[in-house]
Amino acid sequence: MKIFLGIITLVMLSTAQAQDLKFGDLNYFLKSGQINAGADLSIGNESMRREGTGDVRINGYFTDAKLGYGIMDQLNAFIKLQYLYAVDTEISGGSGSFDTTGFQNPEFGGQFRVLNQADAGINFDLAAVVGLQVLERNAGSFSPQHDGDLPNPDYSTRGEPRNTLELNGRLGKKWNIANEFSILAGLVYHQEGDYEDQKTDGTATIESSIDLKSGVYYQYCPVDELRMGLGLTGIYVGEADGNNGDGVKETATSHLDLKLSFDAKYLINEGFIVKFMMNQERRGDFEFETTSGDLSVEKRKSFNYGLGLDLLF
């Protein structure tokens, strides 16, 4: 009888331990007063075939930094910054190229943990993220050749010249000591914005639009120090009207972009993580509809990999 009770007690303790979220877990949430600082350095490329331009390739270096703070056990706030260095956009065959270097729009946000798996059996978070255009943006051009500080929105998804607001909800759980998941759903509102089009030496405008976002993520912990994760994110990019620097009206039709991601985290100690990230994107075809005709954009894809650090104070 004592052996049976001991086994029951051990099982109950193991279950409680499996539900204990630790730094590095997919569903971890900062506790009151905790600070999370991190930085990622990645190498990325994008490619596409644009009618009238040809095959376009984009290669460069991307630095992402973040700082999070636990205001309360149920409320976190954060800020994110991204810096692009020597991001080269070129037409296949060497017929034109330009570089992009500079800070992108900073992001500010907050997360509220509505449900906690320790009490409700599952984690449920609501989040809001605001991206602000705080600097005048200049997009590079092939001809005449001009470098810029904004990836040209005609060729890249990394450049965002508009203010944005993302609202999302995330549902997840660590169901035992080795396995956990989360599911994300949300929308992103892009406010009308403009940037300097150096090809025409004029101001280009992109009107407001809405994207829909969803994702499913899984993380496996084979040993206490190592975590490996897989994720699939889909973004339905809404139709967006606008005009280029010459005032020619154009519409980018809606399409679906998919991203498959992998990451591996190694815990040096309870507050220090080093990680490897990699993702592959397959992006949907779409068209630029203009008053002078339609231009197709096809064979869109992206690949990125890099290293990062995460610190908990």
mmCIF file of C-alpha atoms in Angstrom:
data_model
loop_
_atom_site.group_PDB
_atom_site.id
_atom_site.type_symbol
_atom_site.label_atom_id
_atom_site.label_comp_id
_atom_site.label_asym_id
_atom_site.label_seq_id
_atom_site.Cartn_x
_atom_site.Cartn_y
_atom_site.Cartn_z
ATOM 1 C CA MET A 1 0.000 0.000 0.000
ATOM 2 C CA LYS A 2 2.829 2.374 0.853
ATOM 3 C CA ILE A 3 4.502 1.563 -2.472
ATOM 4 C CA PHE A 4 1.224 2.290 -4.329
ATOM 5 C CA LEU A 5 0.773 5.613 -2.527
ATOM 6 C CA GLY A 6 4.390 6.479 -3.289
ATOM 7 C CA ILE A 7 3.858 5.829 -6.999
ATOM 8 C CA ILE A 8 0.691 7.998 -7.005
ATOM 9 C CA THR A 9 2.554 10.802 -5.236
ATOM 10 C CA LEU A 10 5.451 10.581 -7.706
ATOM 11 C CA VAL A 11 3.090 10.751 -10.680
ATOM 12 C CA MET A 12 1.341 13.790 -9.216
ATOM 13 C CA LEU A 13 4.647 15.531 -8.566
ATOM 14 C CA SER A 14 5.859 14.728 -12.088
ATOM 15 C CA THR A 15 2.665 16.158 -13.563
ATOM 16 C CA ALA A 16 3.013 19.347 -11.530
ATOM 17 C CA GLN A 17 6.651 19.652 -12.551
ATOM 18 C CA ALA A 18 5.779 19.179 -16.221
ATOM 19 C CA GLN A 19 3.388 22.126 -16.000
ATOM 20 C CA ASP A 20 6.017 24.379 -14.417
ATOM 21 C CA LEU A 21 7.042 26.829 -17.167
ATOM 22 C CA LYS A 22 10.709 27.777 -17.362
ATOM 23 C CA PHE A 23 12.676 30.448 -19.231
ATOM 24 C CA GLY A 24 13.101 29.161 -22.790
ATOM 25 C CA ASP A 25 9.759 27.384 -22.871
ATOM 26 C CA LEU A 26 7.398 28.254 -25.694
ATOM 27 C CA ASN A 27 4.683 29.351 -23.253
ATOM 28 C CA TYR A 28 6.910 31.132 -20.732
ATOM 29 C CA PHE A 29 5.584 34.476 -19.455
ATOM 30 C CA LEU A 30 7.710 37.041 -17.624
ATOM 31 C CA LYS A 31 6.974 37.392 -13.927
ATOM 32 C CA SER A 32 6.600 40.750 -12.222
ATOM 33 C CA GLY A 33 9.903 42.655 -12.224
ATOM 34 C CA GLN A 34 11.711 40.310 -14.633
ATOM 35 C CA ILE A 35 13.610 41.736 -17.621
ATOM 36 C CA ASN A 36 14.262 39.838 -20.842
ATOM 37 C CA ALA A 37 16.916 41.227 -23.202
ATOM 38 C CA GLY A 38 17.880 39.565 -26.458
ATOM 39 C CA ALA A 39 19.555 40.082 -29.818
ATOM 40 C CA ASP A 40 19.573 38.060 -33.052
ATOM 41 C CA LEU A 41 21.927 38.318 -36.017
ATOM 42 C CA SER A 42 20.783 36.662 -39.218
ATOM 43 C CA ILE A 43 21.681 36.377 -42.876
ATOM 44 C CA GLY A 44 18.724 36.458 -45.210
ATOM 45 C CA ASN A 45 17.751 36.390 -48.839
ATOM 46 C CA GLU A 46 14.612 36.988 -50.838
ATOM 47 C CA SER A 47 13.930 36.292 -54.496
ATOM 48 C CA MET A 48 11.122 36.907 -56.943
ATOM 49 C CA ARG A 49 10.356 37.322 -60.638
ATOM 50 C CA ARG A 50 8.707 40.632 -61.471
ATOM 51 C CA GLU A 51 7.264 41.152 -64.922
ATOM 52 C CA GLY A 52 9.046 44.001 -66.703
ATOM 53 C CA THR A 53 12.023 43.838 -64.317
ATOM 54 C CA GLY A 54 13.203 40.228 -64.289
ATOM 55 C CA ASP A 55 14.555 38.076 -61.487
ATOM 56 C CA VAL A 56 15.266 40.110 -58.347
ATOM 57 C CA ARG A 57 17.469 38.854 -55.497
ATOM 58 C CA ILE A 58 17.939 40.446 -52.071
ATOM 59 C CA ASN A 59 20.760 39.442 -49.704
ATOM 60 C CA GLY A 60 21.994 41.015 -46.492
ATOM 61 C CA TYR A 61 22.416 41.107 -42.726
ATOM 62 C CA PHE A 62 19.654 41.692 -40.188
ATOM 63 C CA THR A 63 20.013 42.531 -36.499
ATOM 64 C CA ASP A 64 16.987 42.284 -34.210
ATOM 65 C CA ALA A 65 17.032 43.462 -30.591
ATOM 66 C CA LYS A 66 14.276 43.224 -27.996
ATOM 67 C CA LEU A 67 13.685 44.257 -24.412
ATOM 68 C CA GLY A 68 10.793 42.904 -22.360
ATOM 69 C CA TYR A 69 9.616 43.730 -18.849
ATOM 70 C CA GLY A 70 7.171 42.004 -16.518
ATOM 71 C CA ILE A 71 4.892 44.764 -15.236
ATOM 72 C CA MET A 72 2.834 42.159 -13.393
ATOM 73 C CA ASP A 73 2.709 38.380 -13.437
ATOM 74 C CA GLN A 74 -0.133 38.691 -15.972
ATOM 75 C CA LEU A 75 1.130 41.708 -17.965
ATOM 76 C CA ASN A 76 4.319 42.092 -20.022
ATOM 77 C CA ALA A 77 5.546 45.011 -22.136
ATOM 78 C CA PHE A 78 8.275 45.008 -24.785
ATOM 79 C CA ILE A 79 10.103 47.003 -27.463
ATOM 80 C CA LYS A 80 11.776 45.649 -30.614
ATOM 81 C CA LEU A 81 14.296 47.252 -32.961
ATOM 82 C CA GLN A 82 15.658 46.045 -36.294
ATOM 83 C CA TYR A 83 18.752 47.251 -38.129
ATOM 84 C CA LEU A 84 19.559 46.278 -41.725
ATOM 85 C CA TYR A 85 23.151 46.279 -42.933
ATOM 86 C CA ALA A 86 24.364 46.080 -46.534
ATOM 87 C CA VAL A 87 21.161 44.531 -47.854
ATOM 88 C CA ASP A 88 21.840 44.252 -51.580
ATOM 89 C CA THR A 89 18.950 44.256 -54.058
ATOM 90 C CA GLU A 90 19.984 43.250 -57.558
ATOM 91 C CA ILE A 91 18.528 42.204 -60.872
ATOM 92 C CA SER A 92 19.767 38.834 -62.114
ATOM 93 C CA GLY A 93 22.522 39.305 -64.676
ATOM 94 C CA GLY A 94 24.068 42.304 -62.948
ATOM 95 C CA SER A 95 22.017 44.902 -64.809
ATOM 96 C CA GLY A 96 21.295 46.917 -61.656
ATOM 97 C CA SER A 97 21.638 46.937 -57.868
ATOM 98 C CA PHE A 98 21.326 49.117 -54.766
ATOM 99 C CA ASP A 99 22.041 48.759 -51.039
ATOM 100 C CA THR A 100 19.803 49.283 -48.018
ATOM 101 C CA THR A 101 21.219 50.137 -44.583
ATOM 102 C CA GLY A 102 19.427 51.607 -41.592
ATOM 103 C CA PHE A 103 16.979 51.186 -38.720
ATOM 104 C CA GLN A 104 13.442 50.055 -39.495
ATOM 105 C CA ASN A 105 10.215 51.016 -37.700
ATOM 106 C CA PRO A 106 10.444 50.276 -33.950
ATOM 107 C CA GLU A 107 7.736 48.088 -32.420
ATOM 108 C CA PHE A 108 6.123 48.520 -29.007
ATOM 109 C CA GLY A 109 3.712 46.095 -27.458
ATOM 110 C CA GLY A 110 2.142 44.350 -24.522
ATOM 111 C CA GLN A 111 0.843 40.892 -23.636
ATOM 112 C CA PHE A 112 -1.821 39.995 -21.107
ATOM 113 C CA ARG A 113 -2.102 36.444 -19.789
ATOM 114 C CA VAL A 114 -5.830 35.830 -19.485
ATOM 115 C CA LEU A 115 -5.528 32.158 -18.465
ATOM 116 C CA ASN A 116 -2.641 30.294 -16.863
ATOM 117 C CA GLN A 117 -2.209 26.535 -17.232
ATOM 118 C CA ALA A 118 -1.388 26.164 -13.535
ATOM 119 C CA ASP A 119 -4.951 27.287 -12.746
ATOM 120 C CA ALA A 120 -7.006 26.765 -15.909
ATOM 121 C CA GLY A 121 -5.086 23.904 -17.540
ATOM 122 C CA ILE A 122 -4.106 26.043 -20.558
ATOM 123 C CA ASN A 123 -2.417 29.357 -21.348
ATOM 124 C CA PHE A 124 -4.276 32.089 -23.205
ATOM 125 C CA ASP A 125 -2.640 35.434 -24.053
ATOM 126 C CA LEU A 126 -3.886 38.583 -25.754
ATOM 127 C CA ALA A 127 -1.348 40.943 -27.322
ATOM 128 C CA ALA A 128 -1.117 44.270 -29.120
ATOM 129 C CA VAL A 129 1.920 45.396 -31.144
ATOM 130 C CA VAL A 130 2.357 48.893 -32.603
ATOM 131 C CA GLY A 131 4.923 49.668 -35.303
ATOM 132 C CA LEU A 132 5.697 53.367 -35.726
ATOM 133 C CA GLN A 133 7.246 55.225 -38.631
ATOM 134 C CA VAL A 134 9.501 57.615 -36.716
ATOM 135 C CA LEU A 135 11.880 58.498 -39.577
ATOM 136 C CA GLU A 136 11.387 59.644 -43.150
ATOM 137 C CA ARG A 137 11.944 56.572 -45.311
ATOM 138 C CA ASN A 138 13.899 56.434 -48.559
ATOM 139 C CA ALA A 139 13.601 53.403 -50.826
ATOM 140 C CA GLY A 140 16.513 52.565 -53.122
ATOM 141 C CA SER A 141 16.254 52.283 -56.884
ATOM 142 C CA PHE A 142 18.002 50.510 -59.768
ATOM 143 C CA SER A 143 17.958 53.312 -62.331
ATOM 144 C CA PRO A 144 19.056 55.861 -61.458
ATOM 145 C CA GLN A 145 21.098 53.923 -58.906
ATOM 146 C CA HIS A 146 20.336 55.151 -55.372
ATOM 147 C CA ASP A 147 20.913 53.415 -52.034
ATOM 148 C CA GLY A 148 18.293 53.758 -49.310
ATOM 149 C CA ASP A 149 17.356 53.022 -45.700
ATOM 150 C CA LEU A 150 14.092 51.199 -46.533
ATOM 151 C CA PRO A 151 13.859 47.917 -48.499
ATOM 152 C CA ASN A 152 11.852 48.858 -51.562
ATOM 153 C CA PRO A 153 8.252 47.607 -50.971
ATOM 154 C CA ASP A 154 8.042 46.731 -54.677
ATOM 155 C CA TYR A 155 10.579 43.946 -54.119
ATOM 156 C CA SER A 156 10.742 43.109 -50.402
ATOM 157 C CA THR A 157 8.384 42.282 -47.532
ATOM 158 C CA ARG A 158 10.929 43.430 -44.929
ATOM 159 C CA GLY A 159 10.362 47.116 -45.509
ATOM 160 C CA GLU A 160 7.300 48.710 -43.868
ATOM 161 C CA PRO A 161 6.836 52.435 -44.521
ATOM 162 C CA ARG A 162 3.504 52.585 -42.673
ATOM 163 C CA ASN A 163 2.356 52.626 -39.062
ATOM 164 C CA THR A 164 0.935 49.241 -38.053
ATOM 165 C CA LEU A 165 -1.247 47.762 -35.320
ATOM 166 C CA GLU A 166 -1.330 44.016 -34.697
ATOM 167 C CA LEU A 167 -3.871 42.367 -32.391
ATOM 168 C CA ASN A 168 -3.516 38.661 -31.685
ATOM 169 C CA GLY A 169 -4.462 35.863 -29.366
ATOM 170 C CA ARG A 170 -2.311 32.873 -28.456
ATOM 171 C CA LEU A 171 -3.442 29.558 -26.954
ATOM 172 C CA GLY A 172 -0.874 27.071 -25.663
ATOM 173 C CA LYS A 173 0.160 24.455 -23.151
ATOM 174 C CA LYS A 174 3.164 22.529 -21.887
ATOM 175 C CA TRP A 175 1.467 19.160 -21.410
ATOM 176 C CA ASN A 176 4.483 17.280 -20.059
ATOM 177 C CA ILE A 177 8.127 17.879 -19.273
ATOM 178 C CA ALA A 178 9.201 17.472 -22.915
ATOM 179 C CA ASN A 179 6.358 18.754 -25.120
ATOM 180 C CA GLU A 180 4.430 21.968 -25.581
ATOM 181 C CA PHE A 181 2.509 23.829 -28.291
ATOM 182 C CA SER A 182 0.882 27.146 -29.044
ATOM 183 C CA ILE A 183 -1.610 28.409 -31.641
ATOM 184 C CA LEU A 184 -1.772 32.015 -32.834
ATOM 185 C CA ALA A 185 -4.479 34.004 -34.611
ATOM 186 C CA GLY A 186 -4.641 37.726 -35.272
ATOM 187 C CA LEU A 187 -4.880 40.618 -37.679
ATOM 188 C CA VAL A 188 -2.543 43.420 -38.703
ATOM 189 C CA TYR A 189 -3.830 46.868 -39.660
ATOM 190 C CA HIS A 190 -1.542 49.011 -41.822
ATOM 191 C CA GLN A 191 -2.263 52.731 -41.767
ATOM 192 C CA GLU A 192 -1.788 54.730 -44.959
ATOM 193 C CA GLY A 193 1.814 55.887 -45.265
ATOM 194 C CA ASP A 194 4.378 57.179 -47.711
ATOM 195 C CA TYR A 195 8.072 57.038 -48.530
ATOM 196 C CA GLU A 196 10.514 58.720 -50.872
ATOM 197 C CA ASP A 197 10.768 56.879 -54.206
ATOM 198 C CA GLN A 198 14.289 57.689 -55.388
ATOM 199 C CA LYS A 199 13.594 56.271 -58.840
ATOM 200 C CA THR A 200 11.202 59.125 -59.580
ATOM 201 C CA ASP A 201 12.437 61.547 -56.897
ATOM 202 C CA GLY A 202 8.842 61.742 -55.690
ATOM 203 C CA THR A 203 6.669 60.551 -52.834
ATOM 204 C CA ALA A 204 5.057 57.123 -53.126
ATOM 205 C CA THR A 205 1.981 56.223 -51.075
ATOM 206 C CA ILE A 206 0.544 52.923 -49.855
ATOM 207 C CA GLU A 207 -3.035 53.150 -48.614
ATOM 208 C CA SER A 208 -4.381 51.323 -45.564
ATOM 209 C CA SER A 209 -4.856 47.547 -45.652
ATOM 210 C CA ILE A 210 -5.495 44.588 -43.333
ATOM 211 C CA ASP A 211 -3.628 41.267 -43.136
ATOM 212 C CA LEU A 212 -4.823 38.102 -41.392
ATOM 213 C CA LYS A 213 -2.276 36.049 -39.478
ATOM 214 C CA SER A 214 -2.274 32.536 -38.008
ATOM 215 C CA GLY A 215 0.304 30.038 -36.815
ATOM 216 C CA VAL A 216 0.913 26.757 -35.034
ATOM 217 C CA TYR A 217 4.109 26.058 -33.059
ATOM 218 C CA TYR A 218 5.581 23.032 -31.281
ATOM 219 C CA GLN A 219 8.629 22.694 -29.023
ATOM 220 C CA TYR A 220 10.379 19.542 -27.815
ATOM 221 C CA CYS A 221 12.771 19.337 -24.869
ATOM 222 C CA PRO A 222 14.897 16.131 -25.100
ATOM 223 C CA VAL A 223 17.053 17.211 -22.152
ATOM 224 C CA ASP A 224 16.664 20.058 -19.686
ATOM 225 C CA GLU A 225 19.285 22.253 -21.384
ATOM 226 C CA LEU A 226 18.065 21.853 -24.990
ATOM 227 C CA ARG A 227 14.857 22.896 -26.697
ATOM 228 C CA MET A 228 13.943 22.479 -30.370
ATOM 229 C CA GLY A 229 10.957 24.099 -32.030
ATOM 230 C CA LEU A 230 9.021 23.963 -35.293
ATOM 231 C CA GLY A 231 6.500 26.516 -36.495
ATOM 232 C CA LEU A 232 4.241 27.231 -39.434
ATOM 233 C CA THR A 233 2.964 30.793 -39.897
ATOM 234 C CA GLY A 234 0.550 31.970 -42.560
ATOM 235 C CA ILE A 235 -0.225 35.574 -43.473
ATOM 236 C CA TYR A 236 -3.073 36.446 -45.813
ATOM 237 C CA VAL A 237 -1.848 39.763 -47.186
ATOM 238 C CA GLY A 238 -4.772 42.021 -47.984
ATOM 239 C CA GLU A 239 -5.168 44.028 -51.161
ATOM 240 C CA ALA A 240 -3.387 47.382 -50.961
ATOM 241 C CA ASP A 241 -3.887 50.424 -53.185
ATOM 242 C CA GLY A 242 -1.332 53.151 -53.685
ATOM 243 C CA ASN A 243 0.641 55.206 -56.159
ATOM 244 C CA ASN A 244 4.300 55.405 -57.088
ATOM 245 C CA GLY A 245 6.476 58.514 -57.074
ATOM 246 C CA ASP A 246 5.077 59.554 -60.487
ATOM 247 C CA GLY A 247 1.533 59.466 -59.138
ATOM 248 C CA VAL A 248 0.597 56.347 -61.140
ATOM 249 C CA LYS A 249 -2.097 54.437 -59.256
ATOM 250 C CA GLU A 250 -1.439 50.756 -58.557
ATOM 251 C CA THR A 251 -3.029 47.925 -56.600
ATOM 252 C CA ALA A 252 -1.176 44.956 -55.103
ATOM 253 C CA THR A 253 -3.661 42.070 -55.083
ATOM 254 C CA SER A 254 -4.187 39.839 -52.039
ATOM 255 C CA HIS A 255 -2.113 36.674 -51.580
ATOM 256 C CA LEU A 256 -0.990 34.095 -49.002
ATOM 257 C CA ASP A 257 2.557 33.886 -47.610
ATOM 258 C CA LEU A 258 3.718 30.838 -45.622
ATOM 259 C CA LYS A 259 6.760 30.500 -43.350
ATOM 260 C CA LEU A 260 8.221 27.279 -41.929
ATOM 261 C CA SER A 261 10.600 27.914 -39.031
ATOM 262 C CA PHE A 262 13.016 25.898 -36.879
ATOM 263 C CA ASP A 263 14.970 26.949 -33.817
ATOM 264 C CA ALA A 264 17.238 25.260 -31.295
ATOM 265 C CA LYS A 265 17.900 26.786 -27.865
ATOM 266 C CA TYR A 266 20.664 25.819 -25.457
ATOM 267 C CA LEU A 267 20.397 26.977 -21.851
ATOM 268 C CA ILE A 268 23.798 27.974 -20.518
ATOM 269 C CA ASN A 269 22.099 28.573 -17.175
ATOM 270 C CA GLU A 270 18.635 29.530 -15.923
ATOM 271 C CA GLY A 271 18.917 33.061 -17.312
ATOM 272 C CA PHE A 272 21.143 32.723 -20.396
ATOM 273 C CA ILE A 273 20.160 31.129 -23.710
ATOM 274 C CA VAL A 274 22.021 30.813 -27.001
ATOM 275 C CA LYS A 275 19.983 29.824 -30.029
ATOM 276 C CA PHE A 276 20.052 28.973 -33.713
ATOM 277 C CA MET A 277 17.193 30.078 -35.974
ATOM 278 C CA MET A 278 16.266 29.133 -39.517
ATOM 279 C CA ASN A 279 13.179 29.740 -41.635
ATOM 280 C CA GLN A 280 12.029 29.140 -45.191
ATOM 281 C CA GLU A 281 9.195 31.106 -46.814
ATOM 282 C CA ARG A 282 7.028 30.278 -49.793
ATOM 283 C CA ARG A 283 5.085 33.337 -50.845
ATOM 284 C CA GLY A 284 2.073 33.534 -53.090
ATOM 285 C CA ASP A 285 1.993 35.087 -56.558
ATOM 286 C CA PHE A 286 0.151 38.379 -56.991
ATOM 287 C CA GLU A 287 -0.240 41.249 -59.426
ATOM 288 C CA PHE A 288 0.383 44.967 -59.490
ATOM 289 C CA GLU A 289 -2.685 46.341 -61.264
ATOM 290 C CA THR A 290 -1.966 49.751 -62.803
ATOM 291 C CA THR A 291 -3.721 52.091 -65.202
ATOM 292 C CA SER A 292 -1.200 51.116 -67.885
ATOM 293 C CA GLY A 293 -1.556 47.336 -67.397
ATOM 294 C CA ASP A 294 -0.999 44.515 -64.936
ATOM 295 C CA LEU A 295 2.423 43.286 -63.787
ATOM 296 C CA SER A 296 2.725 39.760 -62.368
ATOM 297 C CA VAL A 297 4.991 38.929 -59.421
ATOM 298 C CA GLU A 298 5.903 35.232 -59.226
ATOM 299 C CA LYS A 299 8.332 32.690 -57.730
ATOM 300 C CA ARG A 300 8.555 34.548 -54.434
ATOM 301 C CA LYS A 301 10.558 32.896 -51.665
ATOM 302 C CA SER A 302 12.891 33.650 -48.773
ATOM 303 C CA PHE A 303 15.465 31.854 -46.612
ATOM 304 C CA ASN A 304 17.055 33.089 -43.371
ATOM 305 C CA TYR A 305 19.352 31.669 -40.701
ATOM 306 C CA GLY A 306 21.204 33.111 -37.727
ATOM 307 C CA LEU A 307 22.263 33.033 -34.095
ATOM 308 C CA GLY A 308 20.845 34.787 -31.051
ATOM 309 C CA LEU A 309 21.176 35.428 -27.338
ATOM 310 C CA ASP A 310 18.442 35.690 -24.682
ATOM 311 C CA LEU A 311 19.066 36.952 -21.146
ATOM 312 C CA LEU A 312 16.738 36.950 -18.144
ATOM 313 C CA PHE A 313 17.339 39.288 -15.208
#
